[in-house]
Amino acid sequence: MSTRVSMCWFSGVVVLAFLLQPVRGGAGDRPQDTQNAPPAVHLTAEQDHQRIMDLLRVTSLRRGADGDGKSPQAANYDEAKANPYPKLPDPLTLKNGKEVKSAKEWWELRRPEIVEDFDREIYGRAPRETPKVVWEVTSTLREMNGDAPVVTKKLVGHVDNSAYPEIKVNIQLTLSTPANQLGPVPVVMELSFSQEFMAAIAKRIPEMTAAATKGPTWQQQVLGKGWGYAVLIPTTVQADKGDGLTEGIIGLVNKGQPRKLDDWGALRAWAWGASRAMDYFETDKAVDAHQIGVAGHSRYGKAALVTMAYDPRFAIAYVSSSGAGGAALYRRNFGEQIGNVAGTGEYHWMAGNFLKYAGPLTPDDLPMDAHELIALSAPRPVFIGAGATQGDGWVDGRGMFLATVAAGPVYRLLGKKDLGTTEFPAIETPLIDGELAYRQHSGGHTPAPNWPTFLTFASRYIKGPGVSVSVTANPAKPRTEVPATGRHG
Ligand code: GCU
């Protein structure tokens, strides 16, 4: 049975009403200086995509790989053909050709160069100034997760939209911490698909659904360590579609106008939302904000890695099946290709400039590659996970392994341990002895089988306050085994 934790409702409501006043305003309440802002532009994804191509003066793009194995453009899954561009940019060579020899040179010279490349060409630039976010705790509930009592707070992050009241952004976050905690607890935050999205893909990728998880859920495993867990819904920060780019946080800062070529895309915006959740954690006494992990799967695996790269406050990351646009090397030809990510269904994740690399430029023209995104997290620990090629080949598990290896020199320069090998490991072999970690599980497109290994890895870095909770699978949700299936694209 759940009981509401008593809250100081009245004063809370009064303070909030005051703080949120500007957010509530309709068009009629616009402050003077915003009254002349033009109305929001609404373009379809196809129109906006064409607009970007026109700005880039690009007339056609290479089409991506086809998920259908019978198509003439079927994705390549033959390792012999997977490395058309074997030479990667050196993360420790400056643009002027000089070698980076010290940590100081990494932090002051080379790292900013890599960030600039990712900002301009790949994910787009987050604005220097972004609107303030006021976090509201909308409910606090004492409940059971399996046999562990937790306190669950539902939160809404109201983004100040006084500069453009037509666009409202309210970020959804939930935080659960052990009810019997002895002090502030570490928290693992998952960037998560919405329930509607999960319901929609349940048939296509059944292994991704919670019902397919055997044993304790990831949240229950985290609780078993005495830590808390949080779930952020990135689509409440920025919609996961091209026709949403003049809405959400990107639309709000652009006052409803379409993006410039180096403006941020959804992945960078989702990472911005994760940073705003971190701002909240820093204010919550139940949370140890120095020990926050970020996790995500698939497109949110990409977002988790971007979050980790851009916000040094995150202590550790579990990056699951992130593939193209995440930890997989763009220079590989295995599974998903740049042409897919640059297409109308996914281009909104990226900066407009990214489209160039699907024609006329090639992946080999990129000034960077995914190993350098991983390296931006150094010296903090990162776990890169994938499923088996049979079932999760689209994300190129080996391409992510190679990127993790190639991030190694930066970790070593900063006095940390790399992956410890350059040999692709047998499936299910955990490589977790250094700060860079990798494991390919034998399931399909799911983060679930790697959670225990990630948590073993994380336990070397994240220390709880000593709460011990015995955790079993939630008896309310019987779990069934679902065989891995081929996928996707
Ligand atoms: C598609 C897409 C991937 C993405 C995945 C997901 O398969 O091509 O890049 O990671 O969706 O997020 O589920």
Short mmCIF file of C-alpha atoms and ligand atoms in Angstrom, two decimals:
data_model
loop_
_atom_site.label_atom_id
_atom_site.label_comp_id
_atom_site.label_asym_id
_atom_site.label_seq_id
_atom_site.Cartn_x
_atom_site.Cartn_y
_atom_site.Cartn_z
CA MET A 1 0.00 0.00 0.00
CA SER A 2 1.27 3.43 -0.86
CA THR A 3 1.00 6.38 1.42
CA ARG A 4 1.57 9.94 0.50
CA VAL A 5 4.49 11.54 2.29
CA SER A 6 3.14 14.67 3.88
CA MET A 7 4.22 17.85 2.15
CA CYS A 8 3.98 21.45 3.00
CA TRP A 9 1.35 21.94 0.33
CA PHE A 10 0.12 25.40 0.99
CA SER A 11 3.42 27.25 1.12
CA GLY A 12 4.70 25.10 -1.75
CA VAL A 13 1.77 26.05 -3.94
CA VAL A 14 2.08 29.75 -3.14
CA VAL A 15 5.82 29.82 -3.88
CA LEU A 16 5.30 27.87 -7.09
CA ALA A 17 2.45 30.02 -8.29
CA PHE A 18 4.81 32.96 -7.91
CA LEU A 19 7.75 31.25 -9.59
CA LEU A 20 5.71 29.90 -12.46
CA GLN A 21 3.83 33.05 -13.30
CA PRO A 22 5.70 33.79 -16.51
CA VAL A 23 5.35 30.19 -17.69
CA ARG A 24 1.58 30.35 -17.47
CA GLY A 25 1.17 33.37 -19.70
CA GLY A 26 -0.70 32.97 -23.00
CA ALA A 27 0.05 35.03 -26.11
CA GLY A 28 -2.08 37.87 -24.73
CA ASP A 29 0.16 38.14 -21.64
CA ARG A 30 3.37 38.59 -23.61
CA PRO A 31 5.83 41.06 -22.21
CA GLN A 32 6.30 44.12 -24.43
CA ASP A 33 9.57 43.02 -26.03
CA THR A 34 8.17 39.66 -27.17
CA GLN A 35 4.90 40.92 -28.64
CA ASN A 36 6.39 41.42 -32.07
CA ALA A 37 8.02 37.99 -32.31
CA PRO A 38 6.74 36.29 -35.46
CA PRO A 39 4.43 33.29 -35.08
CA ALA A 40 6.00 29.83 -34.93
CA VAL A 41 6.78 28.26 -38.31
CA HIS A 42 5.37 24.79 -38.95
CA LEU A 43 7.18 22.65 -41.50
CA THR A 44 6.85 18.96 -42.15
CA ALA A 45 10.02 16.92 -41.60
CA GLU A 46 10.34 16.63 -45.39
CA GLN A 47 10.05 20.41 -45.88
CA ASP A 48 12.55 21.16 -43.13
CA HIS A 49 14.94 18.49 -44.44
CA GLN A 50 14.75 20.01 -47.94
CA ARG A 51 15.28 23.47 -46.46
CA ILE A 52 18.52 22.26 -44.86
CA MET A 53 19.66 20.62 -48.09
CA ASP A 54 19.01 23.90 -49.90
CA LEU A 55 21.01 25.85 -47.32
CA LEU A 56 23.86 23.36 -47.75
CA ARG A 57 23.45 23.51 -51.55
CA VAL A 58 23.21 19.74 -51.59
CA THR A 59 20.93 18.25 -54.22
CA SER A 60 20.92 14.60 -53.24
CA LEU A 61 21.96 12.41 -50.35
CA ARG A 62 23.27 8.85 -50.31
CA ARG A 63 20.47 6.65 -49.16
CA GLY A 64 21.05 4.73 -45.99
CA ALA A 65 21.32 0.99 -45.55
CA ASP A 66 18.11 -0.96 -45.76
CA GLY A 67 17.03 -3.06 -42.78
CA ASP A 68 15.39 -5.53 -45.16
CA GLY A 69 18.02 -8.16 -46.00
CA LYS A 70 16.48 -8.79 -49.45
CA SER A 71 16.79 -5.18 -50.59
CA PRO A 72 19.58 -4.34 -53.07
CA GLN A 73 20.65 -1.64 -50.57
CA ALA A 74 20.57 -4.10 -47.64
CA ALA A 75 22.81 -3.21 -44.70
CA ASN A 76 26.23 -4.83 -44.84
CA TYR A 77 26.87 -7.45 -42.17
CA ASP A 78 30.03 -8.86 -43.73
CA GLU A 79 33.07 -7.94 -41.65
CA ALA A 80 35.33 -8.27 -44.72
CA LYS A 81 33.57 -5.24 -46.24
CA ALA A 82 33.07 -3.27 -43.05
CA ASN A 83 36.17 -1.08 -42.93
CA PRO A 84 36.33 1.09 -46.05
CA TYR A 85 38.08 3.90 -44.11
CA PRO A 86 40.37 2.20 -41.60
CA LYS A 87 42.33 5.32 -40.60
CA LEU A 88 40.74 7.22 -37.72
CA PRO A 89 41.52 10.81 -36.73
CA ASP A 90 44.02 10.82 -33.87
CA PRO A 91 42.44 12.16 -30.69
CA LEU A 92 45.88 13.21 -29.48
CA THR A 93 46.99 15.19 -32.52
CA LEU A 94 46.14 18.88 -32.64
CA LYS A 95 44.78 20.43 -35.81
CA ASN A 96 48.18 22.06 -36.32
CA GLY A 97 49.72 18.59 -36.47
CA LYS A 98 51.39 18.72 -33.06
CA GLU A 99 51.13 15.79 -30.72
CA VAL A 100 49.28 16.24 -27.41
CA LYS A 101 51.74 15.21 -24.72
CA SER A 102 50.22 16.31 -21.44
CA ALA A 103 46.87 16.36 -19.65
CA LYS A 104 47.08 20.15 -19.72
CA GLU A 105 47.35 20.16 -23.52
CA TRP A 106 44.38 17.77 -23.70
CA TRP A 107 42.15 19.95 -21.52
CA GLU A 108 43.23 23.31 -22.88
CA LEU A 109 43.91 22.64 -26.55
CA ARG A 110 42.75 19.33 -27.99
CA ARG A 111 39.51 18.72 -26.11
CA PRO A 112 38.07 22.13 -27.12
CA GLU A 113 38.95 21.37 -30.75
CA ILE A 114 37.02 18.09 -30.61
CA VAL A 115 34.04 19.73 -28.86
CA GLU A 116 33.97 22.41 -31.56
CA ASP A 117 33.92 19.76 -34.30
CA PHE A 118 31.06 17.86 -32.66
CA ASP A 119 29.18 21.12 -32.04
CA ARG A 120 29.48 22.38 -35.59
CA GLU A 121 29.23 19.20 -37.64
CA ILE A 122 27.42 16.54 -35.63
CA TYR A 123 25.11 17.45 -32.75
CA GLY A 124 24.86 21.24 -33.16
CA ARG A 125 25.54 23.96 -30.66
CA ALA A 126 23.48 24.37 -27.52
CA PRO A 127 22.80 28.09 -27.04
CA ARG A 128 25.16 29.83 -24.63
CA GLU A 129 22.20 31.02 -22.59
CA THR A 130 19.17 28.80 -22.16
CA PRO A 131 15.96 29.57 -20.27
CA LYS A 132 15.79 28.78 -16.57
CA VAL A 133 14.03 25.64 -15.42
CA VAL A 134 11.95 25.58 -12.23
CA TRP A 135 11.46 22.08 -10.87
CA GLU A 136 8.13 21.31 -9.25
CA VAL A 137 7.58 18.17 -7.17
CA THR A 138 4.05 17.26 -8.21
CA SER A 139 3.72 14.21 -5.95
CA THR A 140 5.71 12.29 -3.37
CA LEU A 141 4.69 8.71 -2.82
CA ARG A 142 5.92 5.95 -0.54
CA GLU A 143 5.62 2.71 -2.49
CA MET A 144 7.13 -0.75 -2.91
CA ASN A 145 9.33 -1.77 -5.81
CA GLY A 146 9.58 -5.56 -5.52
CA ASP A 147 10.17 -5.92 -1.80
CA ALA A 148 12.01 -2.62 -1.41
CA PRO A 149 10.25 0.43 0.03
CA VAL A 150 10.99 3.57 -1.97
CA VAL A 151 10.01 7.21 -1.96
CA THR A 152 9.03 8.27 -5.47
CA LYS A 153 8.87 11.90 -6.46
CA LYS A 154 7.21 12.94 -9.67
CA LEU A 155 8.71 16.14 -10.99
CA VAL A 156 8.01 18.63 -13.71
CA GLY A 157 10.70 20.99 -14.92
CA HIS A 158 8.91 24.13 -16.10
CA VAL A 159 11.07 25.90 -18.66
CA ASP A 160 10.79 29.68 -18.55
CA ASN A 161 9.03 30.63 -21.78
CA SER A 162 8.50 34.31 -21.04
CA ALA A 163 10.56 35.14 -24.15
CA TYR A 164 8.14 33.19 -26.38
CA PRO A 165 4.98 32.14 -24.53
CA GLU A 166 3.46 30.17 -27.44
CA ILE A 167 5.90 27.36 -26.78
CA LYS A 168 5.64 25.50 -23.49
CA VAL A 169 8.22 22.97 -22.33
CA ASN A 170 7.55 20.90 -19.21
CA ILE A 171 10.17 18.24 -18.53
CA GLN A 172 9.02 14.96 -16.95
CA LEU A 173 11.28 13.30 -14.41
CA THR A 174 10.67 10.73 -11.68
CA LEU A 175 13.06 9.98 -8.86
CA SER A 176 12.85 6.99 -6.52
CA THR A 177 15.16 6.63 -3.55
CA PRO A 178 15.29 3.90 -0.88
CA ALA A 179 12.81 4.76 1.88
CA ASN A 180 15.25 3.59 4.56
CA GLN A 181 18.32 5.42 3.27
CA LEU A 182 20.92 6.52 5.80
CA GLY A 183 22.18 9.49 3.81
CA PRO A 184 22.21 10.94 0.31
CA VAL A 185 22.23 8.11 -2.25
CA PRO A 186 23.82 7.71 -5.67
CA VAL A 187 21.26 7.72 -8.47
CA VAL A 188 21.22 6.11 -11.89
CA MET A 189 19.06 8.10 -14.30
CA GLU A 190 17.72 6.46 -17.42
CA LEU A 191 16.79 8.52 -20.47
CA SER A 192 13.72 6.59 -21.34
CA PHE A 193 11.27 5.91 -24.14
CA SER A 194 7.76 7.05 -23.29
CA GLN A 195 5.17 4.40 -22.51
CA GLU A 196 3.34 5.23 -25.75
CA PHE A 197 6.52 4.63 -27.77
CA MET A 198 7.20 1.33 -26.00
CA ALA A 199 3.64 0.19 -26.67
CA ALA A 200 4.04 1.13 -30.33
CA ILE A 201 7.25 -0.87 -30.84
CA ALA A 202 6.39 -3.82 -28.59
CA LYS A 203 5.55 -5.98 -31.60
CA ARG A 204 8.54 -4.95 -33.73
CA ILE A 205 11.25 -5.22 -31.05
CA PRO A 206 9.72 -7.33 -28.26
CA GLU A 207 13.06 -7.80 -26.48
CA MET A 208 13.08 -4.07 -25.68
CA THR A 209 9.93 -4.22 -23.56
CA ALA A 210 10.00 -4.53 -19.77
CA ALA A 211 7.94 -7.70 -20.03
CA ALA A 212 10.87 -9.36 -21.78
CA THR A 213 13.22 -8.83 -18.82
CA LYS A 214 13.92 -11.84 -16.67
CA GLY A 215 14.56 -11.39 -12.96
CA PRO A 216 14.77 -8.05 -11.20
CA THR A 217 14.28 -4.94 -13.32
CA TRP A 218 17.21 -2.53 -13.66
CA GLN A 219 15.55 -0.31 -11.09
CA GLN A 220 15.37 -3.22 -8.63
CA GLN A 221 19.02 -4.08 -9.29
CA VAL A 222 19.99 -0.46 -8.60
CA LEU A 223 17.93 -0.50 -5.40
CA GLY A 224 19.74 -3.71 -4.42
CA LYS A 225 22.91 -1.59 -4.22
CA GLY A 226 21.18 0.90 -1.95
CA TRP A 227 21.10 3.48 -4.75
CA GLY A 228 18.18 5.39 -6.20
CA TYR A 229 16.92 5.53 -9.77
CA ALA A 230 15.42 8.22 -11.93
CA VAL A 231 13.67 8.27 -15.27
CA LEU A 232 13.73 11.27 -17.59
CA ILE A 233 11.46 11.41 -20.63
CA PRO A 234 13.56 13.21 -23.26
CA THR A 235 10.63 13.78 -25.61
CA THR A 236 9.22 16.22 -23.04
CA VAL A 237 12.35 18.32 -23.67
CA GLN A 238 12.34 17.96 -27.44
CA ALA A 239 10.02 15.93 -29.68
CA ASP A 240 11.59 12.99 -31.49
CA LYS A 241 10.65 14.19 -34.98
CA GLY A 242 11.68 16.71 -37.60
CA ASP A 243 8.36 18.54 -37.58
CA GLY A 244 8.90 19.22 -33.87
CA LEU A 245 12.06 21.32 -34.33
CA THR A 246 10.20 24.61 -34.09
CA GLU A 247 8.71 23.43 -30.80
CA GLY A 248 10.28 22.05 -27.62
CA ILE A 249 13.40 23.64 -26.15
CA ILE A 250 14.95 24.09 -29.62
CA GLY A 251 11.84 25.88 -30.90
CA LEU A 252 11.56 27.93 -27.72
CA VAL A 253 15.08 29.40 -27.92
CA ASN A 254 14.61 29.99 -31.67
CA LYS A 255 11.27 31.67 -31.00
CA GLY A 256 9.47 29.21 -33.25
CA GLN A 257 11.80 29.70 -36.24
CA PRO A 258 13.66 26.91 -38.11
CA ARG A 259 17.20 25.99 -37.11
CA LYS A 260 20.47 27.38 -38.44
CA LEU A 261 22.87 24.78 -39.84
CA ASP A 262 24.90 24.51 -36.65
CA ASP A 263 21.98 24.78 -34.20
CA TRP A 264 21.49 21.90 -31.81
CA GLY A 265 19.48 18.84 -32.74
CA ALA A 266 17.39 16.60 -30.53
CA LEU A 267 20.31 14.58 -29.12
CA ARG A 268 22.05 17.69 -27.80
CA ALA A 269 18.71 19.01 -26.54
CA TRP A 270 17.98 15.73 -24.72
CA ALA A 271 21.44 15.95 -23.13
CA TRP A 272 20.60 19.52 -22.08
CA GLY A 273 17.45 18.14 -20.41
CA ALA A 274 19.58 15.56 -18.57
CA SER A 275 21.77 18.41 -17.30
CA ARG A 276 18.69 20.22 -16.01
CA ALA A 277 17.73 17.02 -14.12
CA MET A 278 21.26 17.11 -12.66
CA ASP A 279 20.59 20.70 -11.53
CA TYR A 280 17.59 19.35 -9.63
CA PHE A 281 19.56 16.47 -8.08
CA GLU A 282 22.04 19.02 -6.75
CA THR A 283 19.21 20.52 -4.70
CA ASP A 284 17.64 17.29 -3.38
CA LYS A 285 19.01 16.20 -0.01
CA ALA A 286 18.08 12.56 -0.66
CA VAL A 287 20.55 12.49 -3.58
CA ASP A 288 24.34 12.40 -3.72
CA ALA A 289 24.80 14.57 -6.82
CA HIS A 290 28.49 13.63 -7.07
CA GLN A 291 27.45 10.08 -7.84
CA ILE A 292 24.91 10.29 -10.65
CA GLY A 293 25.03 7.81 -13.50
CA VAL A 294 23.28 8.27 -16.83
CA ALA A 295 21.93 5.37 -18.87
CA GLY A 296 20.12 5.04 -22.16
CA HIS A 297 19.39 2.56 -24.91
CA SER A 298 19.41 2.97 -28.67
CA ARG A 299 18.64 6.62 -29.54
CA TYR A 300 18.79 7.33 -25.82
CA GLY A 301 22.10 5.45 -25.68
CA LYS A 302 23.35 8.10 -28.10
CA ALA A 303 21.81 10.77 -25.86
CA ALA A 304 23.39 9.25 -22.72
CA LEU A 305 26.84 9.38 -24.35
CA VAL A 306 26.30 12.98 -25.47
CA THR A 307 25.16 13.86 -21.93
CA MET A 308 28.28 12.29 -20.44
CA ALA A 309 30.54 13.99 -22.98
CA TYR A 310 29.12 17.46 -22.41
CA ASP A 311 28.36 17.52 -18.68
CA PRO A 312 31.28 16.59 -16.41
CA ARG A 313 28.96 16.37 -13.41
CA PHE A 314 27.80 12.90 -14.52
CA ALA A 315 30.02 10.33 -12.82
CA ILE A 316 29.45 7.30 -15.04
CA ALA A 317 27.44 6.17 -18.08
CA TYR A 318 25.79 3.02 -19.37
CA VAL A 319 25.53 3.50 -23.13
CA SER A 320 23.47 0.68 -24.60
CA SER A 321 23.20 -0.19 -28.30
CA SER A 322 23.81 3.43 -29.26
CA GLY A 323 25.04 2.63 -32.79
CA ALA A 324 25.27 5.28 -35.52
CA GLY A 325 25.28 8.79 -34.09
CA GLY A 326 26.40 7.25 -30.79
CA ALA A 327 29.43 5.09 -30.06
CA ALA A 328 29.70 3.34 -33.45
CA LEU A 329 32.41 4.57 -35.81
CA TYR A 330 30.94 6.50 -38.75
CA ARG A 331 33.81 5.24 -40.89
CA ARG A 332 32.51 1.66 -40.69
CA ASN A 333 30.12 0.05 -43.12
CA PHE A 334 28.14 -2.34 -40.91
CA GLY A 335 24.45 -1.94 -40.13
CA GLU A 336 23.15 1.62 -39.92
CA GLN A 337 24.90 4.26 -42.04
CA ILE A 338 25.15 8.06 -42.11
CA GLY A 339 22.58 8.04 -44.91
CA ASN A 340 20.01 6.64 -42.46
CA VAL A 341 20.73 9.18 -39.74
CA ALA A 342 20.69 12.00 -42.30
CA GLY A 343 17.29 10.89 -43.64
CA THR A 344 13.96 12.55 -42.86
CA GLY A 345 13.18 10.14 -40.01
CA GLU A 346 16.36 10.79 -37.98
CA TYR A 347 18.06 14.00 -39.17
CA HIS A 348 16.40 15.95 -36.36
CA TRP A 349 18.75 14.21 -33.89
CA MET A 350 21.67 16.04 -35.46
CA ALA A 351 22.87 19.45 -36.61
CA GLY A 352 21.84 20.46 -40.13
CA ASN A 353 25.53 20.40 -41.13
CA PHE A 354 25.58 16.63 -40.54
CA LEU A 355 23.63 16.05 -43.77
CA LYS A 356 26.71 16.99 -45.84
CA TYR A 357 28.39 13.74 -44.88
CA ALA A 358 25.66 11.77 -46.62
CA GLY A 359 26.68 13.52 -49.85
CA PRO A 360 28.70 14.99 -51.36
CA LEU A 361 31.09 14.32 -48.45
CA THR A 362 31.81 10.84 -47.10
CA PRO A 363 32.35 9.56 -43.54
CA ASP A 364 36.08 9.87 -44.17
CA ASP A 365 35.67 13.65 -44.49
CA LEU A 366 34.49 13.96 -40.89
CA PRO A 367 37.08 15.82 -38.83
CA MET A 368 36.36 13.43 -35.96
CA ASP A 369 34.79 10.06 -35.28
CA ALA A 370 32.82 8.38 -32.50
CA HIS A 371 35.93 7.36 -30.52
CA GLU A 372 36.49 11.05 -29.85
CA LEU A 373 32.98 11.44 -28.45
CA ILE A 374 33.77 8.63 -26.01
CA ALA A 375 37.09 10.33 -25.23
CA LEU A 376 35.26 13.52 -24.22
CA SER A 377 34.04 11.61 -21.13
CA ALA A 378 37.61 10.91 -19.99
CA PRO A 379 38.69 10.31 -17.28
CA ARG A 380 35.22 9.26 -16.09
CA PRO A 381 34.12 5.62 -16.50
CA VAL A 382 31.96 4.66 -19.48
CA PHE A 383 30.37 1.30 -20.23
CA ILE A 384 29.54 0.63 -23.88
CA GLY A 385 27.09 -2.24 -24.45
CA ALA A 386 25.57 -4.02 -27.43
CA GLY A 387 23.54 -7.10 -28.25
CA ALA A 388 24.56 -9.95 -30.52
CA THR A 389 25.10 -9.28 -34.21
CA GLN A 390 22.21 -11.67 -34.80
CA GLY A 391 19.45 -9.42 -33.50
CA ASP A 392 21.39 -6.20 -32.84
CA GLY A 393 23.73 -6.00 -35.84
CA TRP A 394 22.20 -2.69 -36.92
CA VAL A 395 24.10 -0.91 -34.10
CA ASP A 396 27.48 -2.40 -35.13
CA GLY A 397 28.74 -3.86 -31.86
CA ARG A 398 32.24 -4.25 -33.27
CA GLY A 399 32.26 -0.65 -34.52
CA MET A 400 31.46 0.46 -30.96
CA PHE A 401 34.19 -1.80 -29.58
CA LEU A 402 36.73 -0.30 -32.01
CA ALA A 403 35.66 3.21 -31.00
CA THR A 404 36.08 2.31 -27.33
CA VAL A 405 39.58 0.96 -28.05
CA ALA A 406 40.47 4.12 -29.99
CA ALA A 407 39.38 6.35 -27.08
CA GLY A 408 41.99 4.55 -24.96
CA PRO A 409 44.97 6.88 -25.57
CA VAL A 410 43.07 9.80 -24.02
CA TYR A 411 42.20 7.79 -20.91
CA ARG A 412 45.82 6.65 -20.62
CA LEU A 413 47.10 10.20 -21.00
CA LEU A 414 44.85 11.17 -18.08
CA GLY A 415 46.28 8.37 -15.95
CA LYS A 416 43.39 5.94 -16.39
CA LYS A 417 43.09 2.43 -17.76
CA ASP A 418 41.77 1.75 -21.24
CA LEU A 419 39.83 -1.31 -22.38
CA GLY A 420 42.87 -3.53 -21.86
CA THR A 421 42.72 -5.22 -25.26
CA THR A 422 42.40 -4.52 -28.95
CA GLU A 423 41.04 -8.02 -29.68
CA PHE A 424 37.28 -8.20 -30.17
CA PRO A 425 36.09 -10.35 -27.26
CA ALA A 426 33.93 -13.46 -27.43
CA ILE A 427 30.28 -12.70 -26.87
CA GLU A 428 29.30 -12.16 -23.21
CA THR A 429 32.91 -11.45 -22.18
CA PRO A 430 32.90 -8.43 -19.88
CA LEU A 431 35.81 -6.05 -20.37
CA ILE A 432 35.41 -4.06 -17.18
CA ASP A 433 38.84 -3.72 -15.60
CA GLY A 434 39.59 -0.20 -16.80
CA GLU A 435 37.65 3.07 -16.97
CA LEU A 436 36.53 2.12 -20.48
CA ALA A 437 34.29 -0.93 -20.45
CA TYR A 438 32.55 -3.02 -23.08
CA ARG A 439 30.31 -6.08 -23.32
CA GLN A 440 28.27 -7.63 -26.06
CA HIS A 441 25.40 -9.69 -24.65
CA SER A 442 23.76 -12.55 -26.48
CA GLY A 443 20.27 -11.05 -26.68
CA GLY A 444 18.84 -8.71 -29.29
CA HIS A 445 18.18 -4.98 -29.20
CA THR A 446 17.80 -4.62 -25.44
CA PRO A 447 19.77 -3.06 -22.59
CA ALA A 448 18.54 -5.61 -20.02
CA PRO A 449 21.19 -8.38 -20.19
CA ASN A 450 24.06 -5.92 -19.64
CA TRP A 451 22.63 -4.21 -16.55
CA PRO A 452 24.23 -6.63 -14.03
CA THR A 453 27.65 -6.23 -15.69
CA PHE A 454 27.28 -2.46 -15.83
CA LEU A 455 26.41 -2.40 -12.12
CA THR A 456 29.41 -4.59 -11.23
CA PHE A 457 31.57 -2.10 -13.16
CA ALA A 458 29.81 0.89 -11.59
CA SER A 459 30.29 -0.47 -8.06
CA ARG A 460 34.02 0.18 -8.37
CA TYR A 461 33.27 3.91 -8.62
CA ILE A 462 29.88 4.53 -7.02
CA LYS A 463 29.56 3.97 -3.29
CA GLY A 464 26.23 3.92 -1.53
CA PRO A 465 25.59 5.06 2.02
CA GLY A 466 25.20 1.48 3.24
CA VAL A 467 21.51 0.79 2.79
CA SER A 468 20.94 -2.84 2.03
CA VAL A 469 17.72 -4.00 0.50
CA SER A 470 16.94 -7.51 -0.64
CA VAL A 471 15.42 -7.36 -4.07
CA THR A 472 13.44 -9.91 -6.02
CA ALA A 473 11.57 -9.52 -9.26
CA ASN A 474 8.38 -7.53 -8.91
CA PRO A 475 5.82 -10.25 -8.24
CA ALA A 476 3.12 -8.05 -9.73
CA LYS A 477 4.76 -8.30 -13.13
CA PRO A 478 5.56 -11.88 -14.13
CA ARG A 479 8.38 -11.92 -16.67
CA THR A 480 8.50 -14.09 -19.71
CA GLU A 481 11.42 -14.94 -21.88
CA VAL A 482 11.21 -13.58 -25.40
CA PRO A 483 13.64 -14.91 -27.98
CA ALA A 484 15.87 -12.40 -29.75
CA THR A 485 14.57 -11.49 -33.17
CA GLY A 486 16.20 -10.00 -36.19
CA ARG A 487 15.74 -6.32 -36.69
CA HIS A 488 15.31 -3.47 -37.97
CA GLY A 489 15.86 -0.08 -39.38
C1 GCU B 1 16.39 3.09 -35.37
C2 GCU B 1 17.59 3.95 -35.69
C3 GCU B 1 18.69 3.82 -34.66
C4 GCU B 1 18.13 4.03 -33.28
C5 GCU B 1 16.96 3.11 -33.06
C6 GCU B 1 16.24 3.32 -31.73
O1 GCU B 1 16.73 1.76 -35.53
O2 GCU B 1 18.05 3.60 -36.98
O3 GCU B 1 19.71 4.75 -34.91
O4 GCU B 1 19.11 3.86 -32.31
O5 GCU B 1 15.98 3.33 -34.05
O6 GCU B 1 16.43 4.31 -31.07
O7 GCU B 1 15.42 2.47 -31.40
#
